[in-house]
PDB file of C-alpha atoms and ligand atoms in Angstrom:
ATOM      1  CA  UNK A 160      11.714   8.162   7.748  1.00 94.00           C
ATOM      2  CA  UNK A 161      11.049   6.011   5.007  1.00 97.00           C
ATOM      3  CA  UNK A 162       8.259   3.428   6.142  1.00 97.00           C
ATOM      4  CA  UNK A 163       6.214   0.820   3.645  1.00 98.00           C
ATOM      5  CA  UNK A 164       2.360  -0.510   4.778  1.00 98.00           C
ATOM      6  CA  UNK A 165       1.743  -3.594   4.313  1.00 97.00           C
ATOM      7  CA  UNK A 166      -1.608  -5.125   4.449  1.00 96.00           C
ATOM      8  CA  UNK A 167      -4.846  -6.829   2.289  1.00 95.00           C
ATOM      9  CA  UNK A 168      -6.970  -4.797   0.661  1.00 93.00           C
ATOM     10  CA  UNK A 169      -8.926  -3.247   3.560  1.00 90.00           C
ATOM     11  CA  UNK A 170      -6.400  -3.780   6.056  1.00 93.00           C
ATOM     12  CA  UNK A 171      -6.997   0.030   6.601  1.00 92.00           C
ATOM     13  CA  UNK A 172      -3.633   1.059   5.746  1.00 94.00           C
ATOM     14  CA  UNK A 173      -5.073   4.135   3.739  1.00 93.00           C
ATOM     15  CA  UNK A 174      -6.538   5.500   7.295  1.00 94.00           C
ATOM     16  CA  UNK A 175      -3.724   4.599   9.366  1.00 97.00           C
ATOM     17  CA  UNK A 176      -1.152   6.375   6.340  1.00 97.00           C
ATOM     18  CA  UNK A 177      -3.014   9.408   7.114  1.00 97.00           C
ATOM     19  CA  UNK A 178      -2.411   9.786  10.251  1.00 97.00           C
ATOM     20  CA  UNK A 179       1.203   9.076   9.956  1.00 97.00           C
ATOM     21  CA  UNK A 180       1.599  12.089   7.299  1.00 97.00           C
ATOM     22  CA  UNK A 181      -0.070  14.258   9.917  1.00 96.00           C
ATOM     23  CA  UNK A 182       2.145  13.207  12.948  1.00 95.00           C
ATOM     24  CA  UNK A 183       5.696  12.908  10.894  1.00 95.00           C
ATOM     25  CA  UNK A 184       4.939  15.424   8.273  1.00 95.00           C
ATOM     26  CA  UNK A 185       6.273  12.796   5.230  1.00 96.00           C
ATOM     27  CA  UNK A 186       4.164  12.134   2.149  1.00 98.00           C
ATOM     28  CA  UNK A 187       1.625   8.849   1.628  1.00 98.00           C
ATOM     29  CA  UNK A 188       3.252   7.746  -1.950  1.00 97.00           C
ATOM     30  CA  UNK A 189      -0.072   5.493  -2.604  1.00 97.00           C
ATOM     31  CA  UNK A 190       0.488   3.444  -5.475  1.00 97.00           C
ATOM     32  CA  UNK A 191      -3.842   2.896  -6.015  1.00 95.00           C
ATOM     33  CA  UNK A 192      -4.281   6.859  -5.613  1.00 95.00           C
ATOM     34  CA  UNK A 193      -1.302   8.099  -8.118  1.00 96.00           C
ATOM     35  CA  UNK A 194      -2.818   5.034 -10.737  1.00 97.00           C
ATOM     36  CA  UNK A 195      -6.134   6.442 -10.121  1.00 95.00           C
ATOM     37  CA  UNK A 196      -5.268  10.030 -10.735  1.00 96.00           C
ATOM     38  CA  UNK A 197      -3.393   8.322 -14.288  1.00 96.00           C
ATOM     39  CA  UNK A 198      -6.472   6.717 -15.925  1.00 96.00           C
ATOM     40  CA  UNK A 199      -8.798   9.892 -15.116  1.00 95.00           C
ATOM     41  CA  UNK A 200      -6.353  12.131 -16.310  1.00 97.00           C
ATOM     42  CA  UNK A 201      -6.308  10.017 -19.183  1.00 97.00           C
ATOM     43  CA  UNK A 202      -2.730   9.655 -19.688  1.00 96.00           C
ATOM     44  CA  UNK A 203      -0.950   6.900 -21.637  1.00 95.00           C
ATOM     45  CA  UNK A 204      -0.539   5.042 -18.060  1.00 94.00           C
ATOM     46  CA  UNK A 205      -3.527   5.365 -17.324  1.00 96.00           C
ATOM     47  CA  UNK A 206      -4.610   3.905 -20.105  1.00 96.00           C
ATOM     48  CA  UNK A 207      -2.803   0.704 -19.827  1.00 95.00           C
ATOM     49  CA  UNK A 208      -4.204   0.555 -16.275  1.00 96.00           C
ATOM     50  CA  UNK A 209      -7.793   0.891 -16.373  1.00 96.00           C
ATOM     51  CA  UNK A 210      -8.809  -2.115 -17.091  1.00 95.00           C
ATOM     52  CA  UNK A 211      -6.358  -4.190 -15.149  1.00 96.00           C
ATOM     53  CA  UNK A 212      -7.404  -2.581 -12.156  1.00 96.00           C
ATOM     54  CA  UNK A 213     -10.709  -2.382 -12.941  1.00 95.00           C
ATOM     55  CA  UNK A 214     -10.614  -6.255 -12.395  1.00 94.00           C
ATOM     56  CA  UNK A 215      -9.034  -6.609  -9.696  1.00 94.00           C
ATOM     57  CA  UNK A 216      -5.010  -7.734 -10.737  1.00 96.00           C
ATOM     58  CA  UNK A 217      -2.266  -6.487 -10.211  1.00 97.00           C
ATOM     59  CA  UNK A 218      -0.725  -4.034 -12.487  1.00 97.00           C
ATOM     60  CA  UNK A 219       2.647  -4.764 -14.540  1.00 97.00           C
ATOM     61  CA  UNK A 220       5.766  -4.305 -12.011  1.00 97.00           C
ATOM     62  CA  UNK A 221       7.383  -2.558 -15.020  1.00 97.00           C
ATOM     63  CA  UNK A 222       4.569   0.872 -14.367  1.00 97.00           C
ATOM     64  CA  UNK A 223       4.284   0.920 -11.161  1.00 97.00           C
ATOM     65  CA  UNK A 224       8.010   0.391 -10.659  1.00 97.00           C
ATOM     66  CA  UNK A 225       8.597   3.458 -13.474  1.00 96.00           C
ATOM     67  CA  UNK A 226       5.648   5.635 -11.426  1.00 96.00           C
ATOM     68  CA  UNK A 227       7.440   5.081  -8.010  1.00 97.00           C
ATOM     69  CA  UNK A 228      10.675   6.050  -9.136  1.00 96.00           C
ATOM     70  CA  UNK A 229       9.882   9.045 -10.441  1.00 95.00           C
ATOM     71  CA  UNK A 230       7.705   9.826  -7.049  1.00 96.00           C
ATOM     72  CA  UNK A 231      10.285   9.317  -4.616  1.00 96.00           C
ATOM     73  CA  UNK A 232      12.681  12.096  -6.227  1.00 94.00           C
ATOM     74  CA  UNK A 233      10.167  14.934  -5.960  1.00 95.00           C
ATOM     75  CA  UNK A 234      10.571  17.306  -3.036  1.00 95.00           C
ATOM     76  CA  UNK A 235       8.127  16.565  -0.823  1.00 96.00           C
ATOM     77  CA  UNK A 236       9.442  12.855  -0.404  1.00 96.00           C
ATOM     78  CA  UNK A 237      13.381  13.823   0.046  1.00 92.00           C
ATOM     79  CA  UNK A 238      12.430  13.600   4.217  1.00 91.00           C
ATOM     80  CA  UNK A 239      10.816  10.279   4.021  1.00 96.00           C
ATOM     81  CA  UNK A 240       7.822   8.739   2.776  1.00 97.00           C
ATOM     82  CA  UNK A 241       4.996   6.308   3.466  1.00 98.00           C
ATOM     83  CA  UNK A 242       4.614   3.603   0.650  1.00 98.00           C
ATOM     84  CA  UNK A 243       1.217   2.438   0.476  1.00 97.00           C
ATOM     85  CA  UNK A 244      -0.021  -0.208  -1.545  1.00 96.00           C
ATOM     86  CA  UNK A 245       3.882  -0.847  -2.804  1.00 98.00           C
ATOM     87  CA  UNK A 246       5.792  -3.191  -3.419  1.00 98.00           C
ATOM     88  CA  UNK A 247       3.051  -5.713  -3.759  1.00 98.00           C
ATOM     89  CA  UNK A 248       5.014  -8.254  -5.749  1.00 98.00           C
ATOM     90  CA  UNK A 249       8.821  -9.467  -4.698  1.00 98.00           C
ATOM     91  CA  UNK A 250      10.156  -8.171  -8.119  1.00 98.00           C
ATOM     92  CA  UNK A 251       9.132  -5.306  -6.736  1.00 98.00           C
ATOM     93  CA  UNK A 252      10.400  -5.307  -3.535  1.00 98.00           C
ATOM     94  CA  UNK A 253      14.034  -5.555  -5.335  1.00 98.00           C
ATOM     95  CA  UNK A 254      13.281  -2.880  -7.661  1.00 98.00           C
ATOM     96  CA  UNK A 255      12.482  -0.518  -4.635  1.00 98.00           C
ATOM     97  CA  UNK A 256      15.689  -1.712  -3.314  1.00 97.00           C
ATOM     98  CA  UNK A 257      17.515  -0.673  -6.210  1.00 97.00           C
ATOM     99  CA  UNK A 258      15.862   2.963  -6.423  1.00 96.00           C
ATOM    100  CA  UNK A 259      16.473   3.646  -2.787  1.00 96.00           C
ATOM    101  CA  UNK A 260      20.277   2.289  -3.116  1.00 96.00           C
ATOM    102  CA  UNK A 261      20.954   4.246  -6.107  1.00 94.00           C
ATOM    103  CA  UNK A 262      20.225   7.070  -3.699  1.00 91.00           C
ATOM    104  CA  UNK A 263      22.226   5.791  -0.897  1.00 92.00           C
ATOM    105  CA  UNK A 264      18.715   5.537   0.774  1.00 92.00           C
ATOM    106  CA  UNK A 265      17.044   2.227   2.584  1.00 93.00           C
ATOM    107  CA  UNK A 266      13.974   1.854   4.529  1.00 95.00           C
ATOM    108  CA  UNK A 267      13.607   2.211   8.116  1.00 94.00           C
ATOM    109  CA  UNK A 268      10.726  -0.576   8.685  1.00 95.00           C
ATOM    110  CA  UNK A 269       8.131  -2.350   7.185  1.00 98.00           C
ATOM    111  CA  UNK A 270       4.470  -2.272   9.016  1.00 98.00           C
ATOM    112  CA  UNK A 271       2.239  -5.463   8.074  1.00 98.00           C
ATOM    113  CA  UNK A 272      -1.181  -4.417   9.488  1.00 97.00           C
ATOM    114  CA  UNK A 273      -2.902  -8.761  10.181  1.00 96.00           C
ATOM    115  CA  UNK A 274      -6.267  -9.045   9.615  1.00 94.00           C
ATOM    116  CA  UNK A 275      -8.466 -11.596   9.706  1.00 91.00           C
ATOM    117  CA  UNK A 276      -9.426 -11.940   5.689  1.00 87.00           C
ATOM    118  CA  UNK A 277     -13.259 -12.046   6.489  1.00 87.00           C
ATOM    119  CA  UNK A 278     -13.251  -9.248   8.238  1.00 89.00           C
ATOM    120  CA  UNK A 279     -12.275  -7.406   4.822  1.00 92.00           C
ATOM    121  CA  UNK A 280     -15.271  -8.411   2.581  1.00 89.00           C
ATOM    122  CA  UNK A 281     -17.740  -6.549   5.161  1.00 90.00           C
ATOM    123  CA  UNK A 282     -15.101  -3.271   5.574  1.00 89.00           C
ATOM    124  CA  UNK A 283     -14.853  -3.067   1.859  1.00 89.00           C
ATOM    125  CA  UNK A 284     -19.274  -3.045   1.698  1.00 91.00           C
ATOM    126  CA  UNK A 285     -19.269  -0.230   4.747  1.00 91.00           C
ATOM    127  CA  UNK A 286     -16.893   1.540   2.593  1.00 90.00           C
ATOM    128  CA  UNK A 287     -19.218   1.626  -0.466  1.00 93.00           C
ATOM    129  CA  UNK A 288     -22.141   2.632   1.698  1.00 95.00           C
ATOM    130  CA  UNK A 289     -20.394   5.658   3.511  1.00 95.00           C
ATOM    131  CA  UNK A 290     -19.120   6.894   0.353  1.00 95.00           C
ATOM    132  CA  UNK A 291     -22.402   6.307  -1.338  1.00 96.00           C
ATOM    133  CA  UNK A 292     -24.038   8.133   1.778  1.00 96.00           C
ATOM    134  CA  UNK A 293     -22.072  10.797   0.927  1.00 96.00           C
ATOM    135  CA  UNK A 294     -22.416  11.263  -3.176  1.00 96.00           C
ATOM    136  CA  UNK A 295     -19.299  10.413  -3.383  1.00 95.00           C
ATOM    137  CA  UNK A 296     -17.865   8.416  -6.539  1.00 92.00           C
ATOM    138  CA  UNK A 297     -18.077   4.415  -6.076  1.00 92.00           C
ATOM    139  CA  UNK A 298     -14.295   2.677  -6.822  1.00 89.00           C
ATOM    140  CA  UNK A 299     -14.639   0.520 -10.193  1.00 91.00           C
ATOM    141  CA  UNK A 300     -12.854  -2.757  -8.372  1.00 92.00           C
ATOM    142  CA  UNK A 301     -14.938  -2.260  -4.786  1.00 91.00           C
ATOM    143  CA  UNK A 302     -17.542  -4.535  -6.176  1.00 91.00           C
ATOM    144  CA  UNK A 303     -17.506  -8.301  -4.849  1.00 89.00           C
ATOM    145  CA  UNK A 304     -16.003  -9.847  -7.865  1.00 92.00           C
ATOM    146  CA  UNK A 305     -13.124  -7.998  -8.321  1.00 92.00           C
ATOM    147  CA  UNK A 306     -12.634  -7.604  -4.719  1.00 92.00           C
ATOM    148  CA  UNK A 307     -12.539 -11.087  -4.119  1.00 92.00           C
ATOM    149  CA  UNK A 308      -9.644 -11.027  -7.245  1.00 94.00           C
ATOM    150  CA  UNK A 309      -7.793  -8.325  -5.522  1.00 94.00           C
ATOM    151  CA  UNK A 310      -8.034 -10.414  -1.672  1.00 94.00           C
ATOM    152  CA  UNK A 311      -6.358 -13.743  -4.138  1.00 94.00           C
ATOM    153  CA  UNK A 312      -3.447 -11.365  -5.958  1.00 95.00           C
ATOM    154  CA  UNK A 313      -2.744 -10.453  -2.812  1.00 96.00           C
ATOM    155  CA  UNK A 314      -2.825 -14.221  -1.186  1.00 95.00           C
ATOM    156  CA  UNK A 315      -0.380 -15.151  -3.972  1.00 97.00           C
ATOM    157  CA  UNK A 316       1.917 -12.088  -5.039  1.00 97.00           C
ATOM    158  CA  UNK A 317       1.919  -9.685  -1.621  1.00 97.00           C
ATOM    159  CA  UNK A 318       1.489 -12.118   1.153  1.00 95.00           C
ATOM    160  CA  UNK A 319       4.934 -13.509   0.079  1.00 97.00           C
ATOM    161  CA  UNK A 320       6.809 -10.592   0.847  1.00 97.00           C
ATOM    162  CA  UNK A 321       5.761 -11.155   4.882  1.00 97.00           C
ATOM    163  CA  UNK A 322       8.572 -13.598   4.381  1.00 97.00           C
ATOM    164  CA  UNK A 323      11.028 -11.519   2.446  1.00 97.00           C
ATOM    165  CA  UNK A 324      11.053  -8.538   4.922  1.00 97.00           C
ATOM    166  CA  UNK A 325      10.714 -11.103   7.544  1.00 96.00           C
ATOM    167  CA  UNK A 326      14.426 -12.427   6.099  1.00 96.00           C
ATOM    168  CA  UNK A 327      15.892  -8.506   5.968  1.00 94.00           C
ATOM    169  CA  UNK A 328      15.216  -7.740   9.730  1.00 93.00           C
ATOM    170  CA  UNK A 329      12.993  -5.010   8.450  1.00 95.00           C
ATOM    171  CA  UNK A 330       9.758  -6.658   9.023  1.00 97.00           C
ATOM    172  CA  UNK A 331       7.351  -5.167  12.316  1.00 97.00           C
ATOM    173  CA  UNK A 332       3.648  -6.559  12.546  1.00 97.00           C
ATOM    174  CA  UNK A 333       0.997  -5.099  14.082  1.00 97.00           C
ATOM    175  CA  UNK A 334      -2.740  -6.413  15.078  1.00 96.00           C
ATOM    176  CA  UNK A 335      -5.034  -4.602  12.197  1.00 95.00           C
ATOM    177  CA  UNK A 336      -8.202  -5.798  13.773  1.00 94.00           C
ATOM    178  CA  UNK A 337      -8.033  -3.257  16.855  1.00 95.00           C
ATOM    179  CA  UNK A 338      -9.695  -0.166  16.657  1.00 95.00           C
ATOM    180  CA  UNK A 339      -8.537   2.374  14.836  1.00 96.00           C
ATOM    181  CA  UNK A 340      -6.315   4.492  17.657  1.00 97.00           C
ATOM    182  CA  UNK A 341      -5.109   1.450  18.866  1.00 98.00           C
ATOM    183  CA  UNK A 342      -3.516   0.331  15.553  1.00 98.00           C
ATOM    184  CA  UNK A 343      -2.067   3.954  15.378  1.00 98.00           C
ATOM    185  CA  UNK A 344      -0.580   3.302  18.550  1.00 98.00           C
ATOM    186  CA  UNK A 345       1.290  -0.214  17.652  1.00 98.00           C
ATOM    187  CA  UNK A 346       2.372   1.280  14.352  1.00 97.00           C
ATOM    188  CA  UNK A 347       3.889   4.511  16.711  1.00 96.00           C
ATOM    189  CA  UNK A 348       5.220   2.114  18.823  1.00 96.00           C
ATOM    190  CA  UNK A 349       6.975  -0.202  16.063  1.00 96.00           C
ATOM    191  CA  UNK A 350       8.477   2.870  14.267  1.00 95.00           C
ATOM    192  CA  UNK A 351       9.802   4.416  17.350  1.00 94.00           C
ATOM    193  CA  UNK A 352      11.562   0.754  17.805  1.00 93.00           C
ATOM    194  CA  UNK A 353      12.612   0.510  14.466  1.00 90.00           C
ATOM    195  CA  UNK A 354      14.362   3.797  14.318  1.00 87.00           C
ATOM    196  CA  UNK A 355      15.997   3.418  17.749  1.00 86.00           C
ATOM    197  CA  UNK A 356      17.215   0.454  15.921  1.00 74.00           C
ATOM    198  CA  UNK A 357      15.596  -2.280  18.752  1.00 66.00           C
TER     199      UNK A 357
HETATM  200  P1  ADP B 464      -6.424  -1.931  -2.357  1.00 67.89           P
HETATM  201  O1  ADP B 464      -7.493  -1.315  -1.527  1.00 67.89           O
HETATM  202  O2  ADP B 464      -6.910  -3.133  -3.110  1.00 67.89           O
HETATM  203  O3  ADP B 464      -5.179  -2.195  -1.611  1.00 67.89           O
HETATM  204  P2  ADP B 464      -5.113   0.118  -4.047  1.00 67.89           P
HETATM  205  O4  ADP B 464      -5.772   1.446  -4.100  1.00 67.89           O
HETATM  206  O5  ADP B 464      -3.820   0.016  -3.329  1.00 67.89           O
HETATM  207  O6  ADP B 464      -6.198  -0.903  -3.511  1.00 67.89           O
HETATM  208  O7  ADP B 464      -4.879  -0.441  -5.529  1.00 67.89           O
HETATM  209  C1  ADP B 464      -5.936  -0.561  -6.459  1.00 67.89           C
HETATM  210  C2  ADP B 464      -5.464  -1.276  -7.712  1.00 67.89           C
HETATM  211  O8  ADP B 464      -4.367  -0.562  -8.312  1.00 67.89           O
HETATM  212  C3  ADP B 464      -4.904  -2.682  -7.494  1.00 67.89           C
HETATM  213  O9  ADP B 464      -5.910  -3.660  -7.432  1.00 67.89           O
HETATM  214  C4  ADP B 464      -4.002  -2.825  -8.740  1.00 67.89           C
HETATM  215  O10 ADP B 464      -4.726  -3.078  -9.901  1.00 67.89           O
HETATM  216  C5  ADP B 464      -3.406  -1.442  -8.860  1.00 67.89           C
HETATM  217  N1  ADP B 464      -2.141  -1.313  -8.090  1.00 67.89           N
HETATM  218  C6  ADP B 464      -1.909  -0.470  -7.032  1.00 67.89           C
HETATM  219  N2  ADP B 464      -0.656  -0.604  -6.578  1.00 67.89           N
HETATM  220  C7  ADP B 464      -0.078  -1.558  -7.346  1.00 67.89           C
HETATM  221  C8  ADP B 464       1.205  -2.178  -7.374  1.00 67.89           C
HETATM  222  N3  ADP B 464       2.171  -1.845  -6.495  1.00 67.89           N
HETATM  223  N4  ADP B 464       1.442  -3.141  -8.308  1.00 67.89           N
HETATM  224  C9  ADP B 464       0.526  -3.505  -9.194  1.00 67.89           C
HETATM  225  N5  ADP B 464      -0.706  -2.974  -9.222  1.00 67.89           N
HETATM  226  C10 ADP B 464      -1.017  -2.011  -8.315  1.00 67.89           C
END
């Protein structure tokens, strides 16, 4: 099953990810995590990174287009995957297109996760303060100033792509502002549809 989240930042599509690796066994390919891991391991990607994401904008389509490519041939994704924070431009929507086809792959659906926008200033503070609470290591962009940059990137690249997987058939929407479980349960409930092909 090949699956993509879609969703502001603090949409929780990070939590709701998780839980899909656990119940369908498939990686979460998170775009934010693998660039993460690249700028502390200090690599030349990581490099050009930092400080792009540091503020709060997007990264080039050319690297994270490279990084994904390279991810989706490894083992562990050959079953499926869950894309996570990617595409986030429409370039990069066709550039996924063109990896997967290349493999005689496509995608089986497309989860938005809606949520009202200021609803994701105050999730983005709680998640400071719980992983403050416990020592844990602060994100560089979850400050206000960059977070409000990364809520407008994604207002003018990502939201646009509602529209373009609207257009393919592939698009499924759920209600991100329900608790937790009940989220899980839409997004269990749109896969199963999209896979029986409904
Ligand atoms: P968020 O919680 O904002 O969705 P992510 O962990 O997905 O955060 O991404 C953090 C940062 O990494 C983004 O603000 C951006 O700089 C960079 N990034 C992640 N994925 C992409 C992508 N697909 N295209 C461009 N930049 C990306």
């Amino acid at each position: 099953m090949r699956l993509i989240l879609l969703g502001p930042p603090g949409a929780g599509k990070g939590t709701q990810a998780q839980r899909l690796v656990e119940r369908h066994g498939i990686p979460q390919l998170s775009t934010g995590d693998m660039l993460r891991a690249a700028v502390k391991a200090g690599t030349e990607v990581g490099k050009r990174a930092k400080a792009v994401m540091d503020a709060g904008q997007l990264v080039s389509d050319e690297i994270v287009n490279q990084i994904v490519a390279e991810r989706v041939d490894e083992a562990d994704a050959k079953n499926g995957f869950i894309l996570d924070g990617y595409p986030r431009t429409v370039p990069q929507a066709e550039a996924l297109n063109r990896i997967l086809a290349e493999k005689g792959r496509g995608l089986d659906a497309v989860i938005e996760l809606k949520v009202d926008e200021t609803a994701l200033v105050k999730r983005m503070e709680k998640r400071v303060a719980e992983t403050i609470a416990a020592g844990g290591t602060v994100r560089a962009d979850d400050n206000p100033e960059s977070f409000k940059k990364r809520l407008v990137e994604y207002r003018e690249k990502t939201a646009p792509l509602s529209a373009y997987y609207a257009r393919t058939g592939e698009l499924r929407t759920v209600d991100g502002m329900a608790d937790i479980d009940d989220v899980t349960r839409q997004i269990e409930n749109a896969v199963a549809a999209a896979t029986a092909g409904a």
